[in-house]
PDB file of C-alpha atoms in Angstrom:
ATOM      1  CA  UNK A 295      23.413-108.368 -44.560  1.00  0.00           C
ATOM      2  CA  UNK A 296      23.089-111.547 -46.614  1.00  0.00           C
ATOM      3  CA  UNK A 297      21.276-114.266 -44.721  1.00  0.00           C
ATOM      4  CA  UNK A 298      19.351-111.873 -42.437  1.00  0.00           C
ATOM      5  CA  UNK A 299      15.887-110.356 -42.504  1.00  0.00           C
ATOM      6  CA  UNK A 300      13.901-107.492 -41.025  1.00  0.00           C
ATOM      7  CA  UNK A 301      10.122-107.153 -40.981  1.00  0.00           C
ATOM      8  CA  UNK A 302       7.820-104.443 -39.625  1.00  0.00           C
ATOM      9  CA  UNK A 303       4.295-104.634 -38.212  1.00  0.00           C
ATOM     10  CA  UNK A 304       2.146-101.957 -36.554  1.00  0.00           C
ATOM     11  CA  UNK A 305      -0.942-101.588 -34.400  1.00  0.00           C
ATOM     12  CA  UNK A 306      -2.899 -98.603 -33.105  1.00  0.00           C
ATOM     13  CA  UNK A 307      -5.431 -97.510 -30.502  1.00  0.00           C
ATOM     14  CA  UNK A 308      -7.183 -94.534 -28.970  1.00  0.00           C
ATOM     15  CA  UNK A 309      -6.065 -95.235 -25.393  1.00  0.00           C
ATOM     16  CA  UNK A 310      -2.478 -94.764 -24.272  1.00  0.00           C
ATOM     17  CA  UNK A 311      -1.761 -98.192 -22.729  1.00  0.00           C
ATOM     18  CA  UNK A 312      -1.373-100.884 -25.448  1.00  0.00           C
ATOM     19  CA  UNK A 313      -2.518-103.623 -23.067  1.00  0.00           C
ATOM     20  CA  UNK A 314      -5.961-102.018 -22.715  1.00  0.00           C
ATOM     21  CA  UNK A 315      -8.904-102.874 -24.908  1.00  0.00           C
ATOM     22  CA  UNK A 316      -9.405-100.755 -27.969  1.00  0.00           C
ATOM     23  CA  UNK A 317      -6.145-101.482 -29.729  1.00  0.00           C
ATOM     24  CA  UNK A 318      -6.070-103.080 -33.163  1.00  0.00           C
ATOM     25  CA  UNK A 319      -4.364-106.435 -33.780  1.00  0.00           C
ATOM     26  CA  UNK A 320      -0.801-106.405 -35.138  1.00  0.00           C
ATOM     27  CA  UNK A 321      -0.700-105.999 -38.882  1.00  0.00           C
ATOM     28  CA  UNK A 322       0.898-108.692 -41.011  1.00  0.00           C
ATOM     29  CA  UNK A 323       4.691-108.270 -40.933  1.00  0.00           C
ATOM     30  CA  UNK A 324       6.144-106.865 -44.148  1.00  0.00           C
ATOM     31  CA  UNK A 325       9.768-106.693 -45.273  1.00  0.00           C
ATOM     32  CA  UNK A 326      11.483-103.477 -44.173  1.00  0.00           C
ATOM     33  CA  UNK A 327      12.325-100.879 -46.773  1.00  0.00           C
ATOM     34  CA  UNK A 328      13.258 -97.200 -46.699  1.00  0.00           C
ATOM     35  CA  UNK A 329       9.598 -96.127 -47.053  1.00  0.00           C
ATOM     36  CA  UNK A 330       6.641 -98.267 -45.981  1.00  0.00           C
ATOM     37  CA  UNK A 331       2.938 -97.474 -45.500  1.00  0.00           C
ATOM     38  CA  UNK A 332       1.567 -97.890 -41.963  1.00  0.00           C
ATOM     39  CA  UNK A 333      -0.809-100.833 -42.066  1.00  0.00           C
ATOM     40  CA  UNK A 334      -2.570-100.059 -38.767  1.00  0.00           C
ATOM     41  CA  UNK A 335      -5.862 -98.129 -38.868  1.00  0.00           C
ATOM     42  CA  UNK A 336      -5.996 -94.392 -38.080  1.00  0.00           C
ATOM     43  CA  UNK A 337      -5.995 -93.735 -34.339  1.00  0.00           C
ATOM     44  CA  UNK A 338      -4.480 -91.528 -31.661  1.00  0.00           C
ATOM     45  CA  UNK A 339      -1.611 -93.825 -30.666  1.00  0.00           C
ATOM     46  CA  UNK A 340       0.681 -96.004 -32.787  1.00  0.00           C
ATOM     47  CA  UNK A 341       3.071 -98.823 -31.877  1.00  0.00           C
ATOM     48  CA  UNK A 342       5.547-100.544 -34.258  1.00  0.00           C
ATOM     49  CA  UNK A 343       7.337-103.890 -33.915  1.00  0.00           C
ATOM     50  CA  UNK A 344      10.553-104.897 -35.662  1.00  0.00           C
ATOM     51  CA  UNK A 345      11.348-108.581 -36.190  1.00  0.00           C
ATOM     52  CA  UNK A 346      15.014-109.461 -36.771  1.00  0.00           C
ATOM     53  CA  UNK A 347      16.047-112.843 -38.288  1.00  0.00           C
ATOM     54  CA  UNK A 348      19.397-114.457 -39.151  1.00  0.00           C
ATOM     55  CA  UNK A 349      20.334-117.680 -40.790  1.00  0.00           C
ATOM     56  CA  UNK A 350      23.976-117.780 -39.695  1.00  0.00           C
ATOM     57  CA  UNK A 351      23.778-116.609 -36.143  1.00  0.00           C
ATOM     58  CA  UNK A 352      26.694-114.318 -36.755  1.00  0.00           C
ATOM     59  CA  UNK A 353      25.207-111.389 -38.766  1.00  0.00           C
ATOM     60  CA  UNK A 354      22.160-109.355 -37.909  1.00  0.00           C
ATOM     61  CA  UNK A 355      20.195-106.446 -39.410  1.00  0.00           C
ATOM     62  CA  UNK A 356      20.912-103.003 -37.984  1.00  0.00           C
ATOM     63  CA  UNK A 357      18.259-100.279 -37.470  1.00  0.00           C
ATOM     64  CA  UNK A 358      19.740 -96.818 -36.990  1.00  0.00           C
ATOM     65  CA  UNK A 359      16.620 -94.649 -37.057  1.00  0.00           C
ATOM     66  CA  UNK A 360      12.835 -94.903 -37.340  1.00  0.00           C
ATOM     67  CA  UNK A 361      10.709 -91.987 -38.508  1.00  0.00           C
ATOM     68  CA  UNK A 362       6.931 -92.077 -38.672  1.00  0.00           C
ATOM     69  CA  UNK A 363       5.134 -89.413 -40.709  1.00  0.00           C
ATOM     70  CA  UNK A 364       1.548 -88.649 -39.730  1.00  0.00           C
ATOM     71  CA  UNK A 365      -1.094 -86.030 -40.400  1.00  0.00           C
ATOM     72  CA  UNK A 366      -3.589 -84.820 -37.830  1.00  0.00           C
ATOM     73  CA  UNK A 367      -7.064 -84.286 -39.332  1.00  0.00           C
ATOM     74  CA  UNK A 368      -7.938 -80.629 -39.663  1.00  0.00           C
ATOM     75  CA  UNK A 369      -9.829 -79.423 -36.619  1.00  0.00           C
ATOM     76  CA  UNK A 370     -11.907 -76.238 -36.334  1.00  0.00           C
ATOM     77  CA  UNK A 371     -10.389 -73.180 -34.609  1.00  0.00           C
ATOM     78  CA  UNK A 372     -11.710 -72.332 -31.161  1.00  0.00           C
ATOM     79  CA  UNK A 373     -12.934 -68.907 -30.111  1.00  0.00           C
ATOM     80  CA  UNK A 374     -12.643 -69.080 -26.299  1.00  0.00           C
ATOM     81  CA  UNK A 375     -13.924 -65.650 -25.306  1.00  0.00           C
ATOM     82  CA  UNK A 376     -15.426 -62.471 -26.752  1.00  0.00           C
ATOM     83  CA  UNK A 377     -15.214 -59.246 -24.716  1.00  0.00           C
ATOM     84  CA  UNK A 378     -16.632 -55.787 -25.346  1.00  0.00           C
ATOM     85  CA  UNK A 379     -15.247 -52.759 -23.512  1.00  0.00           C
ATOM     86  CA  UNK A 380     -16.128 -49.088 -23.838  1.00  0.00           C
ATOM     87  CA  UNK A 381     -13.937 -46.683 -25.763  1.00  0.00           C
ATOM     88  CA  UNK A 382     -11.297 -47.151 -28.412  1.00  0.00           C
ATOM     89  CA  UNK A 383      -8.228 -49.329 -28.071  1.00  0.00           C
ATOM     90  CA  UNK A 384      -6.311 -46.604 -26.302  1.00  0.00           C
ATOM     91  CA  UNK A 385      -8.852 -45.700 -23.618  1.00  0.00           C
ATOM     92  CA  UNK A 386     -10.958 -48.832 -23.145  1.00  0.00           C
ATOM     93  CA  UNK A 387      -9.373 -49.695 -19.794  1.00  0.00           C
ATOM     94  CA  UNK A 388      -9.636 -46.173 -18.429  1.00  0.00           C
ATOM     95  CA  UNK A 389     -13.279 -45.869 -19.473  1.00  0.00           C
ATOM     96  CA  UNK A 390     -14.076 -49.183 -17.851  1.00  0.00           C
ATOM     97  CA  UNK A 391     -12.564 -48.148 -14.545  1.00  0.00           C
ATOM     98  CA  UNK A 392     -14.137 -44.675 -14.381  1.00  0.00           C
ATOM     99  CA  UNK A 393     -17.269 -44.798 -12.191  1.00  0.00           C
ATOM    100  CA  UNK A 394     -18.244 -41.318 -13.445  1.00  0.00           C
ATOM    101  CA  UNK A 395     -18.755 -42.721 -16.925  1.00  0.00           C
ATOM    102  CA  UNK A 396     -22.070 -44.297 -15.969  1.00  0.00           C
ATOM    103  CA  UNK A 397     -20.929 -47.869 -16.626  1.00  0.00           C
ATOM    104  CA  UNK A 398     -22.612 -50.760 -14.892  1.00  0.00           C
ATOM    105  CA  UNK A 399     -21.723 -54.412 -15.338  1.00  0.00           C
ATOM    106  CA  UNK A 400     -23.001 -57.779 -14.151  1.00  0.00           C
ATOM    107  CA  UNK A 401     -22.626 -61.384 -15.190  1.00  0.00           C
ATOM    108  CA  UNK A 402     -25.590 -61.408 -17.567  1.00  0.00           C
ATOM    109  CA  UNK A 403     -25.520 -58.008 -19.207  1.00  0.00           C
ATOM    110  CA  UNK A 404     -22.697 -55.809 -20.482  1.00  0.00           C
ATOM    111  CA  UNK A 405     -23.630 -52.105 -20.467  1.00  0.00           C
ATOM    112  CA  UNK A 406     -20.583 -50.371 -21.823  1.00  0.00           C
ATOM    113  CA  UNK A 407     -21.760 -46.854 -22.525  1.00  0.00           C
ATOM    114  CA  UNK A 408     -21.863 -44.990 -25.782  1.00  0.00           C
ATOM    115  CA  UNK A 409     -19.895 -44.345 -28.962  1.00  0.00           C
ATOM    116  CA  UNK A 410     -16.827 -46.425 -29.673  1.00  0.00           C
ATOM    117  CA  UNK A 411     -16.640 -49.959 -28.276  1.00  0.00           C
ATOM    118  CA  UNK A 412     -13.637 -52.272 -28.485  1.00  0.00           C
ATOM    119  CA  UNK A 413     -14.380 -55.880 -29.369  1.00  0.00           C
ATOM    120  CA  UNK A 414     -11.628 -58.282 -28.432  1.00  0.00           C
ATOM    121  CA  UNK A 415     -11.436 -62.075 -28.482  1.00  0.00           C
ATOM    122  CA  UNK A 416      -9.200 -65.047 -27.699  1.00  0.00           C
ATOM    123  CA  UNK A 417      -8.833 -67.807 -30.270  1.00  0.00           C
ATOM    124  CA  UNK A 418      -6.507 -70.687 -31.157  1.00  0.00           C
ATOM    125  CA  UNK A 419      -6.202 -73.479 -33.716  1.00  0.00           C
ATOM    126  CA  UNK A 420      -5.398 -77.073 -32.653  1.00  0.00           C
ATOM    127  CA  UNK A 421      -3.436 -77.560 -35.869  1.00  0.00           C
ATOM    128  CA  UNK A 422      -1.507 -74.307 -35.438  1.00  0.00           C
ATOM    129  CA  UNK A 423      -3.016 -73.028 -38.684  1.00  0.00           C
ATOM    130  CA  UNK A 424      -3.124 -69.324 -39.463  1.00  0.00           C
ATOM    131  CA  UNK A 425      -6.573 -67.922 -38.646  1.00  0.00           C
ATOM    132  CA  UNK A 426      -8.609 -65.126 -40.155  1.00  0.00           C
ATOM    133  CA  UNK A 427     -11.668 -63.625 -38.421  1.00  0.00           C
ATOM    134  CA  UNK A 428     -14.979 -62.097 -39.274  1.00  0.00           C
ATOM    135  CA  UNK A 429     -17.133 -60.095 -36.846  1.00  0.00           C
ATOM    136  CA  UNK A 430     -20.886 -59.667 -37.121  1.00  0.00           C
ATOM    137  CA  UNK A 431     -23.670 -58.244 -34.948  1.00  0.00           C
ATOM    138  CA  UNK A 432     -27.417 -58.580 -34.674  1.00  0.00           C
ATOM    139  CA  UNK A 433     -30.236 -56.803 -32.891  1.00  0.00           C
ATOM    140  CA  UNK A 434     -31.770 -58.978 -30.191  1.00  0.00           C
ATOM    141  CA  UNK A 435     -31.559 -62.749 -30.105  1.00  0.00           C
ATOM    142  CA  UNK A 436     -33.406 -63.381 -33.374  1.00  0.00           C
ATOM    143  CA  UNK A 437     -32.221 -60.576 -35.663  1.00  0.00           C
ATOM    144  CA  UNK A 438     -30.314 -61.044 -38.888  1.00  0.00           C
ATOM    145  CA  UNK A 439     -26.532 -61.219 -38.544  1.00  0.00           C
ATOM    146  CA  UNK A 440     -24.927 -58.204 -40.182  1.00  0.00           C
ATOM    147  CA  UNK A 441     -21.228 -58.359 -41.147  1.00  0.00           C
ATOM    148  CA  UNK A 442     -19.172 -55.705 -39.402  1.00  0.00           C
ATOM    149  CA  UNK A 443     -15.692 -56.683 -40.697  1.00  0.00           C
ATOM    150  CA  UNK A 444     -14.101 -59.766 -42.295  1.00  0.00           C
ATOM    151  CA  UNK A 445     -10.632 -61.081 -43.209  1.00  0.00           C
ATOM    152  CA  UNK A 446      -9.213 -59.792 -39.945  1.00  0.00           C
ATOM    153  CA  UNK A 447      -5.941 -61.083 -38.639  1.00  0.00           C
ATOM    154  CA  UNK A 448      -5.863 -59.056 -35.411  1.00  0.00           C
ATOM    155  CA  UNK A 449      -7.967 -60.055 -32.391  1.00  0.00           C
ATOM    156  CA  UNK A 450      -9.403 -56.604 -31.719  1.00  0.00           C
ATOM    157  CA  UNK A 451     -11.845 -54.368 -33.595  1.00  0.00           C
ATOM    158  CA  UNK A 452     -13.287 -50.968 -32.840  1.00  0.00           C
ATOM    159  CA  UNK A 453     -17.027 -50.683 -33.366  1.00  0.00           C
ATOM    160  CA  UNK A 454     -18.685 -47.283 -33.614  1.00  0.00           C
ATOM    161  CA  UNK A 455     -22.126 -48.040 -32.165  1.00  0.00           C
ATOM    162  CA  UNK A 456     -23.367 -44.647 -33.264  1.00  0.00           C
ATOM    163  CA  UNK A 457     -23.994 -46.301 -36.628  1.00  0.00           C
ATOM    164  CA  UNK A 458     -26.750 -48.485 -35.135  1.00  0.00           C
ATOM    165  CA  UNK A 459     -29.983 -47.775 -33.300  1.00  0.00           C
ATOM    166  CA  UNK A 460     -30.257 -48.078 -29.536  1.00  0.00           C
ATOM    167  CA  UNK A 461     -31.077 -51.516 -28.283  1.00  0.00           C
ATOM    168  CA  UNK A 462     -29.701 -54.877 -27.157  1.00  0.00           C
ATOM    169  CA  UNK A 463     -27.139 -56.419 -29.500  1.00  0.00           C
ATOM    170  CA  UNK A 464     -25.058 -59.605 -29.748  1.00  0.00           C
ATOM    171  CA  UNK A 465     -21.631 -59.801 -31.410  1.00  0.00           C
ATOM    172  CA  UNK A 466     -20.372 -62.961 -33.113  1.00  0.00           C
ATOM    173  CA  UNK A 467     -16.717 -63.693 -33.888  1.00  0.00           C
ATOM    174  CA  UNK A 468     -15.984 -66.440 -36.462  1.00  0.00           C
ATOM    175  CA  UNK A 469     -12.495 -67.944 -36.806  1.00  0.00           C
ATOM    176  CA  UNK A 470     -11.564 -69.731 -40.065  1.00  0.00           C
ATOM    177  CA  UNK A 471      -8.486 -71.705 -41.142  1.00  0.00           C
ATOM    178  CA  UNK A 472      -9.565 -71.913 -44.776  1.00  0.00           C
ATOM    179  CA  UNK A 473      -6.444 -70.176 -46.097  1.00  0.00           C
ATOM    180  CA  UNK A 474      -4.185 -72.763 -44.455  1.00  0.00           C
ATOM    181  CA  UNK A 475      -5.989 -75.761 -45.926  1.00  0.00           C
ATOM    182  CA  UNK A 476      -7.015 -77.006 -49.374  1.00  0.00           C
ATOM    183  CA  UNK A 477     -10.135 -75.411 -50.844  1.00  0.00           C
ATOM    184  CA  UNK A 478     -13.200 -76.838 -49.232  1.00  0.00           C
ATOM    185  CA  UNK A 479     -11.360 -78.414 -46.267  1.00  0.00           C
ATOM    186  CA  UNK A 480     -11.157 -75.369 -44.000  1.00  0.00           C
ATOM    187  CA  UNK A 481     -13.019 -75.292 -40.691  1.00  0.00           C
ATOM    188  CA  UNK A 482     -14.843 -72.497 -38.856  1.00  0.00           C
ATOM    189  CA  UNK A 483     -15.336 -71.945 -35.118  1.00  0.00           C
ATOM    190  CA  UNK A 484     -17.396 -69.180 -33.585  1.00  0.00           C
ATOM    191  CA  UNK A 485     -18.593 -67.640 -30.337  1.00  0.00           C
ATOM    192  CA  UNK A 486     -21.355 -65.123 -29.531  1.00  0.00           C
ATOM    193  CA  UNK A 487     -20.818 -62.420 -26.922  1.00  0.00           C
ATOM    194  CA  UNK A 488     -22.951 -61.676 -23.926  1.00  0.00           C
ATOM    195  CA  UNK A 489     -25.605 -59.061 -24.764  1.00  0.00           C
ATOM    196  CA  UNK A 490     -24.437 -55.491 -25.097  1.00  0.00           C
ATOM    197  CA  UNK A 491     -26.880 -52.657 -24.560  1.00  0.00           C
ATOM    198  CA  UNK A 492     -26.253 -49.770 -26.988  1.00  0.00           C
ATOM    199  CA  UNK A 493     -27.596 -46.434 -25.768  1.00  0.00           C
ATOM    200  CA  UNK A 494     -26.302 -43.337 -27.516  1.00  0.00           C
ATOM    201  CA  UNK A 495     -29.341 -41.150 -27.046  1.00  0.00           C
ATOM    202  CA  UNK A 496     -29.389 -38.473 -24.337  1.00  0.00           C
ATOM    203  CA  UNK A 497     -32.392 -38.004 -22.024  1.00  0.00           C
ATOM    204  CA  UNK A 498     -34.803 -35.115 -22.569  1.00  0.00           C
ATOM    205  CA  UNK A 499     -35.395 -32.358 -20.056  1.00  0.00           C
ATOM    206  CA  UNK A 500     -38.942 -31.012 -20.243  1.00  0.00           C
ATOM    207  CA  UNK A 501     -41.775 -29.301 -18.375  1.00  0.00           C
ATOM    208  CA  UNK A 502     -39.172 -26.825 -17.102  1.00  0.00           C
ATOM    209  CA  UNK A 503     -40.575 -24.029 -14.931  1.00  0.00           C
ATOM    210  CA  UNK A 504     -39.317 -21.767 -12.159  1.00  0.00           C
ATOM    211  CA  UNK A 505     -40.870 -19.577  -9.466  1.00  0.00           C
ATOM    212  CA  UNK A 506     -39.411 -16.648  -7.544  1.00  0.00           C
ATOM    213  CA  UNK A 507     -38.829 -17.128  -3.846  1.00  0.00           C
ATOM    214  CA  UNK A 508     -37.289 -14.892  -1.244  1.00  0.00           C
ATOM    215  CA  UNK A 509     -33.575 -14.863  -2.022  1.00  0.00           C
ATOM    216  CA  UNK A 510     -33.819 -17.572  -4.682  1.00  0.00           C
ATOM    217  CA  UNK A 511     -35.988 -19.647  -7.032  1.00  0.00           C
ATOM    218  CA  UNK A 512     -37.772 -22.971  -7.087  1.00  0.00           C
ATOM    219  CA  UNK A 513     -37.229 -25.048 -10.224  1.00  0.00           C
ATOM    220  CA  UNK A 514     -39.436 -27.885 -11.481  1.00  0.00           C
ATOM    221  CA  UNK A 515     -38.632 -30.241 -14.357  1.00  0.00           C
ATOM    222  CA  UNK A 516     -39.194 -33.706 -15.777  1.00  0.00           C
ATOM    223  CA  UNK A 517     -36.506 -35.928 -17.297  1.00  0.00           C
ATOM    224  CA  UNK A 518     -37.383 -38.705 -19.749  1.00  0.00           C
ATOM    225  CA  UNK A 519     -34.992 -41.266 -21.303  1.00  0.00           C
ATOM    226  CA  UNK A 520     -36.037 -43.403 -24.255  1.00  0.00           C
ATOM    227  CA  UNK A 521     -33.859 -46.458 -23.533  1.00  0.00           C
ATOM    228  CA  UNK A 522     -32.505 -46.603 -20.016  1.00  0.00           C
ATOM    229  CA  UNK A 523     -33.120 -45.150 -16.578  1.00  0.00           C
ATOM    230  CA  UNK A 524     -32.228 -41.624 -15.461  1.00  0.00           C
ATOM    231  CA  UNK A 525     -29.062 -41.724 -13.326  1.00  0.00           C
ATOM    232  CA  UNK A 526     -28.629 -38.142 -12.049  1.00  0.00           C
ATOM    233  CA  UNK A 527     -29.708 -34.525 -12.275  1.00  0.00           C
ATOM    234  CA  UNK A 528     -27.401 -31.612 -11.372  1.00  0.00           C
ATOM    235  CA  UNK A 529     -27.437 -27.878 -11.639  1.00  0.00           C
ATOM    236  CA  UNK A 530     -24.869 -25.081 -11.720  1.00  0.00           C
ATOM    237  CA  UNK A 531     -25.509 -21.377 -11.102  1.00  0.00           C
ATOM    238  CA  UNK A 532     -23.445 -18.899 -13.148  1.00  0.00           C
ATOM    239  CA  UNK A 533     -20.771 -21.569 -13.550  1.00  0.00           C
ATOM    240  CA  UNK A 534     -19.606 -24.365 -15.835  1.00  0.00           C
ATOM    241  CA  UNK A 535     -17.823 -26.294 -13.136  1.00  0.00           C
ATOM    242  CA  UNK A 536     -19.663 -26.130  -9.806  1.00  0.00           C
ATOM    243  CA  UNK A 537     -22.339 -28.812 -10.166  1.00  0.00           C
ATOM    244  CA  UNK A 538     -24.789 -29.603  -7.376  1.00  0.00           C
ATOM    245  CA  UNK A 539     -26.695 -32.923  -7.381  1.00  0.00           C
ATOM    246  CA  UNK A 540     -30.393 -33.036  -6.625  1.00  0.00           C
ATOM    247  CA  UNK A 541     -32.798 -35.913  -5.982  1.00  0.00           C
ATOM    248  CA  UNK A 542     -36.057 -36.698  -7.742  1.00  0.00           C
ATOM    249  CA  UNK A 543     -39.421 -36.383  -6.032  1.00  0.00           C
ATOM    250  CA  UNK A 544     -39.390 -40.035  -4.971  1.00  0.00           C
ATOM    251  CA  UNK A 545     -35.785 -39.725  -3.669  1.00  0.00           C
ATOM    252  CA  UNK A 546     -34.236 -42.345  -6.009  1.00  0.00           C
ATOM    253  CA  UNK A 547     -33.245 -42.405  -9.658  1.00  0.00           C
ATOM    254  CA  UNK A 548     -34.461 -45.773 -10.914  1.00  0.00           C
ATOM    255  CA  UNK A 549     -36.865 -45.294 -13.851  1.00  0.00           C
ATOM    256  CA  UNK A 550     -36.756 -43.821 -17.383  1.00  0.00           C
ATOM    257  CA  UNK A 551     -38.920 -40.902 -16.219  1.00  0.00           C
ATOM    258  CA  UNK A 552     -38.236 -38.776 -13.154  1.00  0.00           C
ATOM    259  CA  UNK A 553     -39.804 -35.556 -11.764  1.00  0.00           C
ATOM    260  CA  UNK A 554     -37.452 -33.189  -9.984  1.00  0.00           C
ATOM    261  CA  UNK A 555     -38.181 -30.101  -7.868  1.00  0.00           C
ATOM    262  CA  UNK A 556     -35.566 -28.152  -5.890  1.00  0.00           C
ATOM    263  CA  UNK A 557     -34.775 -24.746  -4.453  1.00  0.00           C
ATOM    264  CA  UNK A 558     -31.807 -22.559  -5.352  1.00  0.00           C
ATOM    265  CA  UNK A 559     -31.198 -20.213  -2.454  1.00  0.00           C
ATOM    266  CA  UNK A 560     -28.878 -17.397  -1.389  1.00  0.00           C
ATOM    267  CA  UNK A 561     -28.905 -15.747  -4.790  1.00  0.00           C
ATOM    268  CA  UNK A 562     -28.000 -12.119  -5.099  1.00  0.00           C
ATOM    269  CA  UNK A 563     -30.617  -9.805  -6.632  1.00  0.00           C
ATOM    270  CA  UNK A 564     -30.557  -9.711 -10.402  1.00  0.00           C
ATOM    271  CA  UNK A 565     -30.385 -12.180 -13.263  1.00  0.00           C
ATOM    272  CA  UNK A 566     -28.710 -15.588 -13.000  1.00  0.00           C
ATOM    273  CA  UNK A 567     -28.123 -18.475 -15.381  1.00  0.00           C
ATOM    274  CA  UNK A 568     -29.076 -21.867 -13.982  1.00  0.00           C
ATOM    275  CA  UNK A 569     -27.712 -24.756 -16.123  1.00  0.00           C
ATOM    276  CA  UNK A 570     -29.327 -28.160 -15.706  1.00  0.00           C
ATOM    277  CA  UNK A 571     -27.608 -31.445 -16.557  1.00  0.00           C
ATOM    278  CA  UNK A 572     -29.396 -34.808 -16.745  1.00  0.00           C
ATOM    279  CA  UNK A 573     -27.429 -38.056 -17.191  1.00  0.00           C
ATOM    280  CA  UNK A 574     -28.799 -41.530 -18.029  1.00  0.00           C
ATOM    281  CA  UNK A 575     -27.466 -44.913 -16.908  1.00  0.00           C
ATOM    282  CA  UNK A 576     -25.155 -45.142 -19.913  1.00  0.00           C
ATOM    283  CA  UNK A 577     -23.523 -41.744 -19.511  1.00  0.00           C
ATOM    284  CA  UNK A 578     -25.525 -39.789 -22.127  1.00  0.00           C
ATOM    285  CA  UNK A 579     -26.163 -36.193 -21.022  1.00  0.00           C
ATOM    286  CA  UNK A 580     -28.654 -33.476 -21.762  1.00  0.00           C
ATOM    287  CA  UNK A 581     -28.210 -29.796 -20.881  1.00  0.00           C
ATOM    288  CA  UNK A 582     -30.741 -26.972 -20.490  1.00  0.00           C
ATOM    289  CA  UNK A 583     -30.268 -23.417 -19.264  1.00  0.00           C
ATOM    290  CA  UNK A 584     -32.652 -21.068 -17.465  1.00  0.00           C
ATOM    291  CA  UNK A 585     -32.363 -17.337 -16.993  1.00  0.00           C
ATOM    292  CA  UNK A 586     -33.950 -16.477 -13.650  1.00  0.00           C
ATOM    293  CA  UNK A 587     -34.348 -13.128 -11.965  1.00  0.00           C
ATOM    294  CA  UNK A 588     -34.170 -12.613  -8.216  1.00  0.00           C
ATOM    295  CA  UNK A 589     -35.869  -9.508  -6.873  1.00  0.00           C
ATOM    296  CA  UNK A 590     -34.157  -7.224  -4.424  1.00  0.00           C
ATOM    297  CA  UNK A 591     -35.622  -7.282  -0.916  1.00  0.00           C
ATOM    298  CA  UNK A 592     -38.108  -4.422  -0.283  1.00  0.00           C
ATOM    299  CA  UNK A 593     -36.811  -1.245   1.260  1.00  0.00           C
ATOM    300  CA  UNK A 594     -37.790  -0.904   4.932  1.00  0.00           C
ATOM    301  CA  UNK A 595     -40.635   1.579   5.544  1.00  0.00           C
ATOM    302  CA  UNK A 596     -41.093   4.084   8.392  1.00  0.00           C
ATOM    303  CA  UNK A 597     -43.709   1.778  10.039  1.00  0.00           C
ATOM    304  CA  UNK A 598     -41.305  -1.151   9.974  1.00  0.00           C
ATOM    305  CA  UNK A 599     -38.700   1.002  11.672  1.00  0.00           C
TER     306      UNK A 599
END
């Protein structure tokens, strides 16, 4: 109203309590208008002060609403975690929980088996910007990053590791908000996974021999794996289902090369198929078959009677 006045001043700081150090001085008061620039410097917290004056003592300015428009500087997205699990999206959990799949895990190394792997990650943007992702991998800790997929909007990706050689790999997920910001002002955040050991090569069964014994055979063999340790050796006689485990010569499977010798007894006379199955620490399997012949026991003679 006529004869009254209204002025605005502001101050700012990076700590919440205005009485603490670190706040700017009050800016010079300026006459209020519908739109005014904030005079205080950029900071985390802002305080405004309205000064009312009147010449008559009867009329006074009225403030119905105060709006302050601000813009948070663009901050980079955060990739909080990168996980790799065996199998495709549909069976990753089942494969992880199946002890027969040859999967071993610890805090330092992820050993998720062979074939399809599911890469998943957790990410967020402090400005609530839309994010797009790119996923890369490299061999070892010093290899060249190779792009696997970019412009992703989902937070999962299936990786067919049969397209790479066996070895230790790292996976990197990069999150970008460039599409939600002016050109050149987008930010990128990234995270590298724990090492994943890719092993898609089956062990090799070699030096396979057998000898006849009374009522059975003795089988000797050697199993060699190129990348990991041998986990088990089994055999089945005239069957595809009834597998019997055997131990190596040193009684423990713990190296990439193991020698195995065992007896198969109580075989009926005639020919039998013995199938051998060797499995490495990552679930890769090799199969070999032997045709063995068991002689009939000699007929009793008159002297033996």
